[in-house]
mmCIF file with all atom_site columns, C-alpha atoms in Angstrom:
data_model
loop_
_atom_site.group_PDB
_atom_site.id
_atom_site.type_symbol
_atom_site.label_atom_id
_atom_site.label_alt_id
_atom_site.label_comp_id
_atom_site.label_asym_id
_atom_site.label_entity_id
_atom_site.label_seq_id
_atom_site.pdbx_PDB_ins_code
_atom_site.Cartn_x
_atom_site.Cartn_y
_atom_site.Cartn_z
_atom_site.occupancy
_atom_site.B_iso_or_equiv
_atom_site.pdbx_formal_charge
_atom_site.auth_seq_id
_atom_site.auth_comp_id
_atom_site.auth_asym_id
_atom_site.auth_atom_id
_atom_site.pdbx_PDB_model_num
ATOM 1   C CA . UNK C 1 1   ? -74.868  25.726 54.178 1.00 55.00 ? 13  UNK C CA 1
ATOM 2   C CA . UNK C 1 2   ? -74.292  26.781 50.429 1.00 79.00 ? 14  UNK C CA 1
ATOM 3   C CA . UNK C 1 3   ? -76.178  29.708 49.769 1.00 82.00 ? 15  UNK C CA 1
ATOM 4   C CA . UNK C 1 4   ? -75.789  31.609 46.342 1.00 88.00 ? 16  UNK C CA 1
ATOM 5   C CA . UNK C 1 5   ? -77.864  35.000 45.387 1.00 93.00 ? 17  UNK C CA 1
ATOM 6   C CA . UNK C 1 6   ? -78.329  35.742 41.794 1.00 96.00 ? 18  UNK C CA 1
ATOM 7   C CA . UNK C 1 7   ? -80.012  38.199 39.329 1.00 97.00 ? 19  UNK C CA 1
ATOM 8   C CA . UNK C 1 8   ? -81.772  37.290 36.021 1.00 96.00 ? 20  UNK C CA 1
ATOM 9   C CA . UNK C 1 9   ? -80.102  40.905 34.426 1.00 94.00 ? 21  UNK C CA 1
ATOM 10  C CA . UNK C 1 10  ? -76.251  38.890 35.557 1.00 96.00 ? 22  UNK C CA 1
ATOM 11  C CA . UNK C 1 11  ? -77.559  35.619 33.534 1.00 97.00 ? 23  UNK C CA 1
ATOM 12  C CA . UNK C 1 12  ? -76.797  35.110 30.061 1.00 96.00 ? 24  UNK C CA 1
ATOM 13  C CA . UNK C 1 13  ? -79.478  34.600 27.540 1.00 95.00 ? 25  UNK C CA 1
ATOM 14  C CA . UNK C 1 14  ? -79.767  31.380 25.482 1.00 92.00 ? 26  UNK C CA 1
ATOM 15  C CA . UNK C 1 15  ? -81.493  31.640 22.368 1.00 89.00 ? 27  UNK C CA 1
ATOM 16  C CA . UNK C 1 16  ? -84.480  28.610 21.058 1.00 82.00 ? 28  UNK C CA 1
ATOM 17  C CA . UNK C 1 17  ? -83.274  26.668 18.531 1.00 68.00 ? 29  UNK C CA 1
ATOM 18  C CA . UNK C 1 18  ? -86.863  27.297 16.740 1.00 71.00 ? 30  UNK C CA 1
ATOM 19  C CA . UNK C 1 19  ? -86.211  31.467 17.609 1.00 74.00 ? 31  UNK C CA 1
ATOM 20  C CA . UNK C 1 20  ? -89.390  31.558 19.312 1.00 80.00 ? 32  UNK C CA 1
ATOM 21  C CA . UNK C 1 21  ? -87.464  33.011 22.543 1.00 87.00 ? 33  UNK C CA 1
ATOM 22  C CA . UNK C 1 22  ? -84.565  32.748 24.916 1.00 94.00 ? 34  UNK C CA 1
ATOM 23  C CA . UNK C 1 23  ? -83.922  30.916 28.534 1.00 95.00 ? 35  UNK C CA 1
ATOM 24  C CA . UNK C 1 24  ? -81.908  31.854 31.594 1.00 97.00 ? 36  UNK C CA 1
ATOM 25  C CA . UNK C 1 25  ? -80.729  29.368 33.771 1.00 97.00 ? 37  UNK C CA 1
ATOM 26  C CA . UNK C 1 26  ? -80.872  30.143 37.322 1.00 97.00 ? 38  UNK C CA 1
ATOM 27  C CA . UNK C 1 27  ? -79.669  26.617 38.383 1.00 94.00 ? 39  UNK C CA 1
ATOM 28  C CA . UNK C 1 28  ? -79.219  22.617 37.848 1.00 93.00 ? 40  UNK C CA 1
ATOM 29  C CA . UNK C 1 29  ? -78.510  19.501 39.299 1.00 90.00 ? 41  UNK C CA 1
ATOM 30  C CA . UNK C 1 30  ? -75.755  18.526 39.247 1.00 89.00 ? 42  UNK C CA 1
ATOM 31  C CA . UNK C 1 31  ? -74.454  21.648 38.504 1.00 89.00 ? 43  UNK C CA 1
ATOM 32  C CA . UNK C 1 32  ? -73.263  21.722 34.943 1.00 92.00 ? 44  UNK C CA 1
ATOM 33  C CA . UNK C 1 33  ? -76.086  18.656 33.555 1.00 92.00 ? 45  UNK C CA 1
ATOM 34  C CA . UNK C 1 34  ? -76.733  18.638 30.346 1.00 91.00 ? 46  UNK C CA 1
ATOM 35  C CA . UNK C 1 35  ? -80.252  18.282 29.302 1.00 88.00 ? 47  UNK C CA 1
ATOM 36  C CA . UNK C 1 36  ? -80.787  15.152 29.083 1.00 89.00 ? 48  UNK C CA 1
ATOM 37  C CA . UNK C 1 37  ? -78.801  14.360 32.551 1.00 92.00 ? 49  UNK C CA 1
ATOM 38  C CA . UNK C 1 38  ? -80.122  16.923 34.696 1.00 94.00 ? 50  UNK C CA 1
ATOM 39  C CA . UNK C 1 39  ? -81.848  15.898 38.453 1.00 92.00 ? 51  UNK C CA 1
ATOM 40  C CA . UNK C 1 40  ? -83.761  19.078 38.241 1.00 95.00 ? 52  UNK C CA 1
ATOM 41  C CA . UNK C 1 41  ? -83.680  22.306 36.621 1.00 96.00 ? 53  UNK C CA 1
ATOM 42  C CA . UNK C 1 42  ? -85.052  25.873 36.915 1.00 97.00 ? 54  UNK C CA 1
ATOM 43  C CA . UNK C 1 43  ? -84.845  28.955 34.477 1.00 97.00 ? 55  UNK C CA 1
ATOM 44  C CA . UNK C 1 44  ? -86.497  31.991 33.175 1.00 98.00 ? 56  UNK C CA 1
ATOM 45  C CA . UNK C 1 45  ? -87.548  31.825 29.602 1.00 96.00 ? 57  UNK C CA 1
ATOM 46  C CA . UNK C 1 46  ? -88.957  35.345 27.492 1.00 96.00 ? 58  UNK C CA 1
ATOM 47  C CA . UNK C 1 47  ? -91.312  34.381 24.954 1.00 95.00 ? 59  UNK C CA 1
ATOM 48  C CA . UNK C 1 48  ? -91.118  36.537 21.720 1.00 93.00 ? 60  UNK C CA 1
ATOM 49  C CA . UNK C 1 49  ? -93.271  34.754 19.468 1.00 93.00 ? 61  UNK C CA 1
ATOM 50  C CA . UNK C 1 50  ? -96.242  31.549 19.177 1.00 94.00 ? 62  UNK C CA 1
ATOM 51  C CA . UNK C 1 51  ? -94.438  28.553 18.910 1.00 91.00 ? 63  UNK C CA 1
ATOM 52  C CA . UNK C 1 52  ? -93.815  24.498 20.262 1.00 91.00 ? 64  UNK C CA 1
ATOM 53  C CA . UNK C 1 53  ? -92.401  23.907 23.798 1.00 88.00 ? 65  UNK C CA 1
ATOM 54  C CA . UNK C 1 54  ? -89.877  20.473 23.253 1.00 83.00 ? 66  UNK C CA 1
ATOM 55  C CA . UNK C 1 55  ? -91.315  17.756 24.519 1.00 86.00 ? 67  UNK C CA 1
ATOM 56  C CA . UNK C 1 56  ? -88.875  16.190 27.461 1.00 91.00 ? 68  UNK C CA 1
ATOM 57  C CA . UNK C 1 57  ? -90.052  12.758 28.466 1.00 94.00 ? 69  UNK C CA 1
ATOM 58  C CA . UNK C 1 58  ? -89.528  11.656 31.754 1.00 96.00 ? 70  UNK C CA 1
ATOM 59  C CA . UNK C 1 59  ? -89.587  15.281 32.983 1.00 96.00 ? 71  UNK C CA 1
ATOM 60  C CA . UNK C 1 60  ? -92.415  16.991 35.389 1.00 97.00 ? 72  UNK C CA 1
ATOM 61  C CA . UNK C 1 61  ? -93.019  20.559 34.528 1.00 97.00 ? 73  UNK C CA 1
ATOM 62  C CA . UNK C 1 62  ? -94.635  23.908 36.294 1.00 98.00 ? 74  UNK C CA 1
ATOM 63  C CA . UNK C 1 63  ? -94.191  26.841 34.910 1.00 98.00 ? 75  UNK C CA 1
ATOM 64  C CA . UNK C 1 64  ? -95.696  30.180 36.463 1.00 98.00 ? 76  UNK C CA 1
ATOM 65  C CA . UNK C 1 65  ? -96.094  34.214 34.824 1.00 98.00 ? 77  UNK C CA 1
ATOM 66  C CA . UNK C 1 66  ? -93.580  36.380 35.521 1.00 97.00 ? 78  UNK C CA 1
ATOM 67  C CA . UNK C 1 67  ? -94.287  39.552 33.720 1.00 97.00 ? 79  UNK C CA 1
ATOM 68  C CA . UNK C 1 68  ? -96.736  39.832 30.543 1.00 97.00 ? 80  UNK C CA 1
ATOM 69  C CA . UNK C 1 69  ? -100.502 39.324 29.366 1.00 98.00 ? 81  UNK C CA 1
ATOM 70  C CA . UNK C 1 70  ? -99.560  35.483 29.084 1.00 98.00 ? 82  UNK C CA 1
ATOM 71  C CA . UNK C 1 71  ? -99.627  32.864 27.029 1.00 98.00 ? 83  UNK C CA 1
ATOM 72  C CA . UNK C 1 72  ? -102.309 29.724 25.997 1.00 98.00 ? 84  UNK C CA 1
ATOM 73  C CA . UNK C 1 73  ? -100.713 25.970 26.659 1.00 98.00 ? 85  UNK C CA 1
ATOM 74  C CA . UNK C 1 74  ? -102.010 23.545 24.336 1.00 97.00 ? 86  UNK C CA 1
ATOM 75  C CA . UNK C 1 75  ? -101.004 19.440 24.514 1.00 95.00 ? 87  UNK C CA 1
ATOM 76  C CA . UNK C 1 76  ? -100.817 18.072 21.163 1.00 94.00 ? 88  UNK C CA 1
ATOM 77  C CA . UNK C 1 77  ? -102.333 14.752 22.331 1.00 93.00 ? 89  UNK C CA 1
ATOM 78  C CA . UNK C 1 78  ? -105.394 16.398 23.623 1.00 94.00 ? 90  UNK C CA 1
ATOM 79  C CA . UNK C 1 79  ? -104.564 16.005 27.415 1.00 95.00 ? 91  UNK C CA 1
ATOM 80  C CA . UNK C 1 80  ? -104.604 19.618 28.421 1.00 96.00 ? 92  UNK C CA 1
ATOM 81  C CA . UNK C 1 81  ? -104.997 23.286 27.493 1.00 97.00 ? 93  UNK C CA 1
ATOM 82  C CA . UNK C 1 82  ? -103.823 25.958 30.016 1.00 98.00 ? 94  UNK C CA 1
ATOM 83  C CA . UNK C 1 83  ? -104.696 29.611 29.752 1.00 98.00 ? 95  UNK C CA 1
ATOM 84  C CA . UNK C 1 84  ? -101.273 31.012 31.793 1.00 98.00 ? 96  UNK C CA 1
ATOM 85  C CA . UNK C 1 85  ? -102.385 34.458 32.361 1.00 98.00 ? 97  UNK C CA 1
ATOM 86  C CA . UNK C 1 86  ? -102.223 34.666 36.079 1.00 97.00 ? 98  UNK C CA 1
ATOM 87  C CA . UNK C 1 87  ? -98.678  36.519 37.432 1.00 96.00 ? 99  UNK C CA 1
ATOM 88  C CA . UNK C 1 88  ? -97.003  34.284 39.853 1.00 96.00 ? 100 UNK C CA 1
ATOM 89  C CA . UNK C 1 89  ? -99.845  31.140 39.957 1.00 96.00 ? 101 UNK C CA 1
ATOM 90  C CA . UNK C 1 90  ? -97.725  27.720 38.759 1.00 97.00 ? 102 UNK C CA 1
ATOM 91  C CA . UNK C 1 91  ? -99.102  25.539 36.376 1.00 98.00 ? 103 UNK C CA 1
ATOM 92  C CA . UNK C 1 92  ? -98.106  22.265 36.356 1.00 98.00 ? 104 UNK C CA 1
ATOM 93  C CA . UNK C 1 93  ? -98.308  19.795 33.533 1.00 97.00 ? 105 UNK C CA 1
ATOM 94  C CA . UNK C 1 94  ? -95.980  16.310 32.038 1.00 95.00 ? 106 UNK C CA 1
ATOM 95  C CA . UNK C 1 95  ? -92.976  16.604 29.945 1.00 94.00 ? 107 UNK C CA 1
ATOM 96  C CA . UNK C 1 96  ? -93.711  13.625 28.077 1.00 94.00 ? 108 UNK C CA 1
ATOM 97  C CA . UNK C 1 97  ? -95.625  15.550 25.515 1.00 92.00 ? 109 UNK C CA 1
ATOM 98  C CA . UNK C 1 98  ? -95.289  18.336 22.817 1.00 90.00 ? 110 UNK C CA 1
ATOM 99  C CA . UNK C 1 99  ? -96.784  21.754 23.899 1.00 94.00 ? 111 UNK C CA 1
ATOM 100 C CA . UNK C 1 100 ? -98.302  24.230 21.660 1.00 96.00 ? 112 UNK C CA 1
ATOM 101 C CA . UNK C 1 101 ? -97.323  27.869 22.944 1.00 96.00 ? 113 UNK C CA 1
ATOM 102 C CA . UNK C 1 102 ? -99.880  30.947 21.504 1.00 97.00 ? 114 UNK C CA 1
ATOM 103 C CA . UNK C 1 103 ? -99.520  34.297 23.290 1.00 98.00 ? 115 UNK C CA 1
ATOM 104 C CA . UNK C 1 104 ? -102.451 36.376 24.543 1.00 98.00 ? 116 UNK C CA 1
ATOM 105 C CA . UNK C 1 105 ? -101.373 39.748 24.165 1.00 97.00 ? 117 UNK C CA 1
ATOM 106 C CA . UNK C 1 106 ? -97.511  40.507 23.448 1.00 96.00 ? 118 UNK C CA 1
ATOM 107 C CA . UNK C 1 107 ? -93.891  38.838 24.523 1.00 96.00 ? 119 UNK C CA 1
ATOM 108 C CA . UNK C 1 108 ? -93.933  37.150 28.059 1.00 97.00 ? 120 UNK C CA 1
ATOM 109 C CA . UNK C 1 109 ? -91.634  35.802 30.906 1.00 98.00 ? 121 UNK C CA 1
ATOM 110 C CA . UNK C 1 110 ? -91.616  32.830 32.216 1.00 98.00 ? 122 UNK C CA 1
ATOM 111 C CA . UNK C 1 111 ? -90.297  31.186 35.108 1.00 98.00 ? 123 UNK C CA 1
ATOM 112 C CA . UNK C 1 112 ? -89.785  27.327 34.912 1.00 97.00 ? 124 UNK C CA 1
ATOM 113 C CA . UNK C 1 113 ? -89.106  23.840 37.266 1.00 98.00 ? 125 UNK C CA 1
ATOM 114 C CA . UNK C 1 114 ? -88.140  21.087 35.496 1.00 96.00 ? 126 UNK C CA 1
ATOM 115 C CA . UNK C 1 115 ? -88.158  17.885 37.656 1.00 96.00 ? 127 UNK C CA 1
ATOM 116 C CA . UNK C 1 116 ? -86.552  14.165 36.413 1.00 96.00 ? 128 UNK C CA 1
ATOM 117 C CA . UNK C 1 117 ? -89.551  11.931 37.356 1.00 95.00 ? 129 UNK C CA 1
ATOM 118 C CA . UNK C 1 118 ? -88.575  9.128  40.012 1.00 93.00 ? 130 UNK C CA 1
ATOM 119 C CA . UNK C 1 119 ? -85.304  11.166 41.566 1.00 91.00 ? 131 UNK C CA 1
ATOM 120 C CA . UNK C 1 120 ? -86.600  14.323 42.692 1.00 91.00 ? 132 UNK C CA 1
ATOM 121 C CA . UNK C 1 121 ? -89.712  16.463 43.029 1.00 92.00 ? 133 UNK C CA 1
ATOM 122 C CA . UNK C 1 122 ? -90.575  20.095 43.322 1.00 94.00 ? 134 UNK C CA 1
ATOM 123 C CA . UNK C 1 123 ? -93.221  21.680 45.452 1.00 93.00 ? 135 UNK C CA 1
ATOM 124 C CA . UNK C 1 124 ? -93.492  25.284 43.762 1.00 96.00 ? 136 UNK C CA 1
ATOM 125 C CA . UNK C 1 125 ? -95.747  28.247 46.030 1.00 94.00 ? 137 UNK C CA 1
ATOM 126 C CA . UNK C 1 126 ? -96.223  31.335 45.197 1.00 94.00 ? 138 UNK C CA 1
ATOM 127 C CA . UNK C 1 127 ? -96.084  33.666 48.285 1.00 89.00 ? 139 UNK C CA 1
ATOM 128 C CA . UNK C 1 128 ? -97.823  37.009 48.679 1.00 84.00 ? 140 UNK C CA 1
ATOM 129 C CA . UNK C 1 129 ? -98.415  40.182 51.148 1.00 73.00 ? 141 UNK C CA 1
ATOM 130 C CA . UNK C 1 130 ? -101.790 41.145 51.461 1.00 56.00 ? 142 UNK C CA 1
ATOM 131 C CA . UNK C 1 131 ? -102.162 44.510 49.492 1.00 46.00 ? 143 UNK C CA 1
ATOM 132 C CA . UNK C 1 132 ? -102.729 47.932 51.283 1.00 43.00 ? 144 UNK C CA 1
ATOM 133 C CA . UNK C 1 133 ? -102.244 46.225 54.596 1.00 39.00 ? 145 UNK C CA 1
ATOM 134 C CA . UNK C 1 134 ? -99.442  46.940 57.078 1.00 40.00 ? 146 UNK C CA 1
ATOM 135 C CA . UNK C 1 135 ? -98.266  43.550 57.912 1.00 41.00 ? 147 UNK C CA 1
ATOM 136 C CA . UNK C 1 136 ? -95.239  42.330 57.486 1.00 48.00 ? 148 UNK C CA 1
ATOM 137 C CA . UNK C 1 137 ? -95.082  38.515 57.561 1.00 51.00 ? 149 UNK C CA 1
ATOM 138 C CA . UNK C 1 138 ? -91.673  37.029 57.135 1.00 56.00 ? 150 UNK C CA 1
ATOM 139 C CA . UNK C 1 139 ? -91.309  33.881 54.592 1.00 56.00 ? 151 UNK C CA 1
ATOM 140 C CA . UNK C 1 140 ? -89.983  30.615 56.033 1.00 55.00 ? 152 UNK C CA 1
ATOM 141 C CA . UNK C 1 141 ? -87.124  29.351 54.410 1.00 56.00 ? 153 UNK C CA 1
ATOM 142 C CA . UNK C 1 142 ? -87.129  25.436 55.640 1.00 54.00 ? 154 UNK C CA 1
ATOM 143 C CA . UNK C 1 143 ? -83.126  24.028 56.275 1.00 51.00 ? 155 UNK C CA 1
ATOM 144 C CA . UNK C 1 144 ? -84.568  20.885 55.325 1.00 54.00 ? 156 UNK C CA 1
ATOM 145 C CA . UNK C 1 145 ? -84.505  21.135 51.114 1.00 65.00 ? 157 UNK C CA 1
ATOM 146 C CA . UNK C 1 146 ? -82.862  22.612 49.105 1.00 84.00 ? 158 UNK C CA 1
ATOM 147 C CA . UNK C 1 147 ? -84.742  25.819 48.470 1.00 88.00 ? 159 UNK C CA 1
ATOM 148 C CA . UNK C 1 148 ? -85.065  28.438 45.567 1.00 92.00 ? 160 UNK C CA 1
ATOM 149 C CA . UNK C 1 149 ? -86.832  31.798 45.973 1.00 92.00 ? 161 UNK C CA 1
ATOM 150 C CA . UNK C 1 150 ? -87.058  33.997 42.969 1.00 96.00 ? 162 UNK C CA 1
ATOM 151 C CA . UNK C 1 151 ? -89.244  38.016 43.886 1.00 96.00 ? 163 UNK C CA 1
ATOM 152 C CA . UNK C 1 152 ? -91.697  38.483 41.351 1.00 96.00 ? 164 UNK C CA 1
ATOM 153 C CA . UNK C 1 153 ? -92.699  41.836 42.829 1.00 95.00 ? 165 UNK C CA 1
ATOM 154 C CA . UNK C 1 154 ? -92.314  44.593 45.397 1.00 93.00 ? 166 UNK C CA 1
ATOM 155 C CA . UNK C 1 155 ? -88.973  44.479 47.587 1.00 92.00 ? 167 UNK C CA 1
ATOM 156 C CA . UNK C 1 156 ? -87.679  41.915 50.611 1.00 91.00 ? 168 UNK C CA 1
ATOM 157 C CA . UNK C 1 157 ? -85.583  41.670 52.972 1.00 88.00 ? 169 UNK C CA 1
ATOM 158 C CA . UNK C 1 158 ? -83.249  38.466 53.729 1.00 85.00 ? 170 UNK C CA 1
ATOM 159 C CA . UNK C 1 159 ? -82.278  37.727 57.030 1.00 81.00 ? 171 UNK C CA 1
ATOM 160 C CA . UNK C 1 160 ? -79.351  40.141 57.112 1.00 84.00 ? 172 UNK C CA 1
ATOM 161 C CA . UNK C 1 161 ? -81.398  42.928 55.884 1.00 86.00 ? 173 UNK C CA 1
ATOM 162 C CA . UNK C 1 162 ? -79.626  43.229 52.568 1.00 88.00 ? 174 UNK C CA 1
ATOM 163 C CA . UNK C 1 163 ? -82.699  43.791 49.586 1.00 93.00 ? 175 UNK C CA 1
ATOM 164 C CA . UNK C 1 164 ? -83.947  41.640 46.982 1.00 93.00 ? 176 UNK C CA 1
ATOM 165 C CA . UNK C 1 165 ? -85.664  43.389 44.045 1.00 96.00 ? 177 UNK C CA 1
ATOM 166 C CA . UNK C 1 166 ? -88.173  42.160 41.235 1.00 96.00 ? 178 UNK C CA 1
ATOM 167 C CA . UNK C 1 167 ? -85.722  39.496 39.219 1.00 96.00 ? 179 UNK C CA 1
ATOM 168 C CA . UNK C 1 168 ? -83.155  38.492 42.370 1.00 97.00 ? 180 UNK C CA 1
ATOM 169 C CA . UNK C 1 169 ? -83.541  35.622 44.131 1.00 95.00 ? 181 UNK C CA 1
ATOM 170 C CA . UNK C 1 170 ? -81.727  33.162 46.616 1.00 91.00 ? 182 UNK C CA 1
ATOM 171 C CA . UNK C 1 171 ? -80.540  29.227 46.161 1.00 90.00 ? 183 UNK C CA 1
ATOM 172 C CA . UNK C 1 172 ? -79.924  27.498 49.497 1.00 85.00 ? 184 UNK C CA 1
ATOM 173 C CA . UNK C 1 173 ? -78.699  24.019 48.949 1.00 81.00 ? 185 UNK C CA 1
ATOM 174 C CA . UNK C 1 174 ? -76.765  21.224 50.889 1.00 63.00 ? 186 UNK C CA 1
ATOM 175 C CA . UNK C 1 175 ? -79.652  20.698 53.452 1.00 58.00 ? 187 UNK C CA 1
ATOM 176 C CA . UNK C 1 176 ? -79.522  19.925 56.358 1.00 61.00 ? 188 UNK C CA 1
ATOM 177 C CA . UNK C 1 177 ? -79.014  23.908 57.448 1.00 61.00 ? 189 UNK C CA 1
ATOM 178 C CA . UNK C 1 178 ? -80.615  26.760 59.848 1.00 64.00 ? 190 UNK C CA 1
ATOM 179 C CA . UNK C 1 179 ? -83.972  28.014 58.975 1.00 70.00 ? 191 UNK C CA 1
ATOM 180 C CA . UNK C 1 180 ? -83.836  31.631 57.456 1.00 76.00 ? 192 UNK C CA 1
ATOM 181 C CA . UNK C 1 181 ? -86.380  33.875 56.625 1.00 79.00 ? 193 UNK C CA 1
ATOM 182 C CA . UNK C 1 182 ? -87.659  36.744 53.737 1.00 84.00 ? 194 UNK C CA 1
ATOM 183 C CA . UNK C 1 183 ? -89.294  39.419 54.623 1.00 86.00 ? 195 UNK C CA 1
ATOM 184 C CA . UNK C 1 184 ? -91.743  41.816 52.424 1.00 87.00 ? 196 UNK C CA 1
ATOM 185 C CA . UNK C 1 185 ? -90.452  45.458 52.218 1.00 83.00 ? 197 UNK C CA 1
ATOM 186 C CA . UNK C 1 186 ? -93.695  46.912 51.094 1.00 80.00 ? 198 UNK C CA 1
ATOM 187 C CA . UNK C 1 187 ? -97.412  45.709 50.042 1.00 81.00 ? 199 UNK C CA 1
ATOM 188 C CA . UNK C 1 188 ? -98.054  43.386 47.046 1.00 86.00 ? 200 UNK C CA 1
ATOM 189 C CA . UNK C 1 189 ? -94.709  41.966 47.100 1.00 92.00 ? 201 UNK C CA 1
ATOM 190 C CA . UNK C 1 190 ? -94.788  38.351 45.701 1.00 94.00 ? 202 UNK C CA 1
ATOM 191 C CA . UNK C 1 191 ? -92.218  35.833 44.952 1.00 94.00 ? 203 UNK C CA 1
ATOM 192 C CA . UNK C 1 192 ? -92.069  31.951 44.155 1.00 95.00 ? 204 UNK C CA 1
ATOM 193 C CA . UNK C 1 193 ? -90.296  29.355 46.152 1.00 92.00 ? 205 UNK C CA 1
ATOM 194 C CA . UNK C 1 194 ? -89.567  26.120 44.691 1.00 93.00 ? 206 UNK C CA 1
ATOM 195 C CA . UNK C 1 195 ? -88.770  23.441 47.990 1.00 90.00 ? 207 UNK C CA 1
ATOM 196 C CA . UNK C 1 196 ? -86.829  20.522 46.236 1.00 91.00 ? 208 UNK C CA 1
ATOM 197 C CA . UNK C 1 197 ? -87.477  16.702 47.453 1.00 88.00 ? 209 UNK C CA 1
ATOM 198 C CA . UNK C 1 198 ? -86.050  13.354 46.805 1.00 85.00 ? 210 UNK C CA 1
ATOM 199 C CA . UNK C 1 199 ? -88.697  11.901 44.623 1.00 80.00 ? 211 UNK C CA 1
ATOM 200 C CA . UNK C 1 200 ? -88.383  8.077  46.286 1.00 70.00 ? 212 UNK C CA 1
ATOM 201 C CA . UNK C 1 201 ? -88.349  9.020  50.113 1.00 65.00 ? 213 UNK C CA 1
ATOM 202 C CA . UNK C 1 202 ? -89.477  12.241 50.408 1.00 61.00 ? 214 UNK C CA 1
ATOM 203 C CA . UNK C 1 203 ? -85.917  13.391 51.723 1.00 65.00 ? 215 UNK C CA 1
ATOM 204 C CA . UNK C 1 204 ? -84.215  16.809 51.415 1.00 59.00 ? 216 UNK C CA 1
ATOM 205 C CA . UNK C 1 205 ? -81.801  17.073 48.250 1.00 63.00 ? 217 UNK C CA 1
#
């Protein structure tokens, strides 16, 4: 089992090319891809100001509100608008085409799964604690897939009991491996987990 813990505050920023914001990269496969090689890729990306998303054909998208009043997705074929203003929901939508990006109210982060369409696919859930409730309910992390988990909110507790604050997260790769769990440390805690697939056969990556 391959397990790596990180913290967006340890990654270095990248800066747009258009200087409409800046991207973190949590992870990619194969480690070290370029852009135009990469299996699949997640990051965090703060948007400063209204601008176009690249268009990245052959890629699958979702991309989910991490902190801010959000930000309106526009396709400049006409094949979707998205109002992103909901913390932690994902929104999924095709690479293929350009994407106009307007905020709502202010700067924004972003979390984002980038997919190659045909090699691998990317099941993304966001996972919550019911608010003002006492119970605890542990999160399932499957040894089948390789599995990302990134807190969004409140505190949790991996399986050793070490804590996980709003920005850390947890990359388990080289599946097969035991099944581990996160637990909430308080009410409203949220985070994402992205469960990573072979695209063809449904097998873990």
């Amino acid at each position: 089992m391959n397990v790596r813990r990180f913290s967006l505050d340890g990654i270095a920023p990248m800066a747009w090319k258009n200087g409409g914001g800046i991207t973190r990269e949590i992870a990619v496969w194969p480690p070290g891809a370029t852009m135009d090689a990469f299996d699949w890729r997640i990051s965090v990306a703060d948007i400063v100001a209204n601008g176009p998303f690249s268009a990245f054909p052959g890629i699958d998208r979702q991309i989910a509100l991490l902190d801010g009043a959000g930000v309106v997705l526009d396709a400049r074929d006409g094949s979707f608008g998205h109002r992103l203003d909901r913390v932690g929901e994902p929104f999924a939508f095709t690479g293929d085409v350009a994407v106009d990006a307007a905020l709502i109210d202010g700067p924004t982060r972003d979390f984002n799964v980038m997919t190659r369409r045909g090699r691998c696919r990317a099941v993304v859930e966001a996972l919550r604690t019911p608010v003002r409730t006492p119970v605890r309910t542990p999160v399932r992390i499957a040894g089948d897939c390789a599995t990302l988990v990134c807190v969004v909110a409140g505190d949790w507790r991996d399986a050793g009991g070490d804590r996980l604050a709003p920005g850390d997260g947890m990359l388990w790769t080289a599946a097969p491996m035991p099944d581990t769990t996160l637990t909430p440390d308080g009410d409203g805690a949220l985070c994402l987990r992205v469960s990573l697939y072979q695209a063809q056969t449904g097998e873990p990556i």
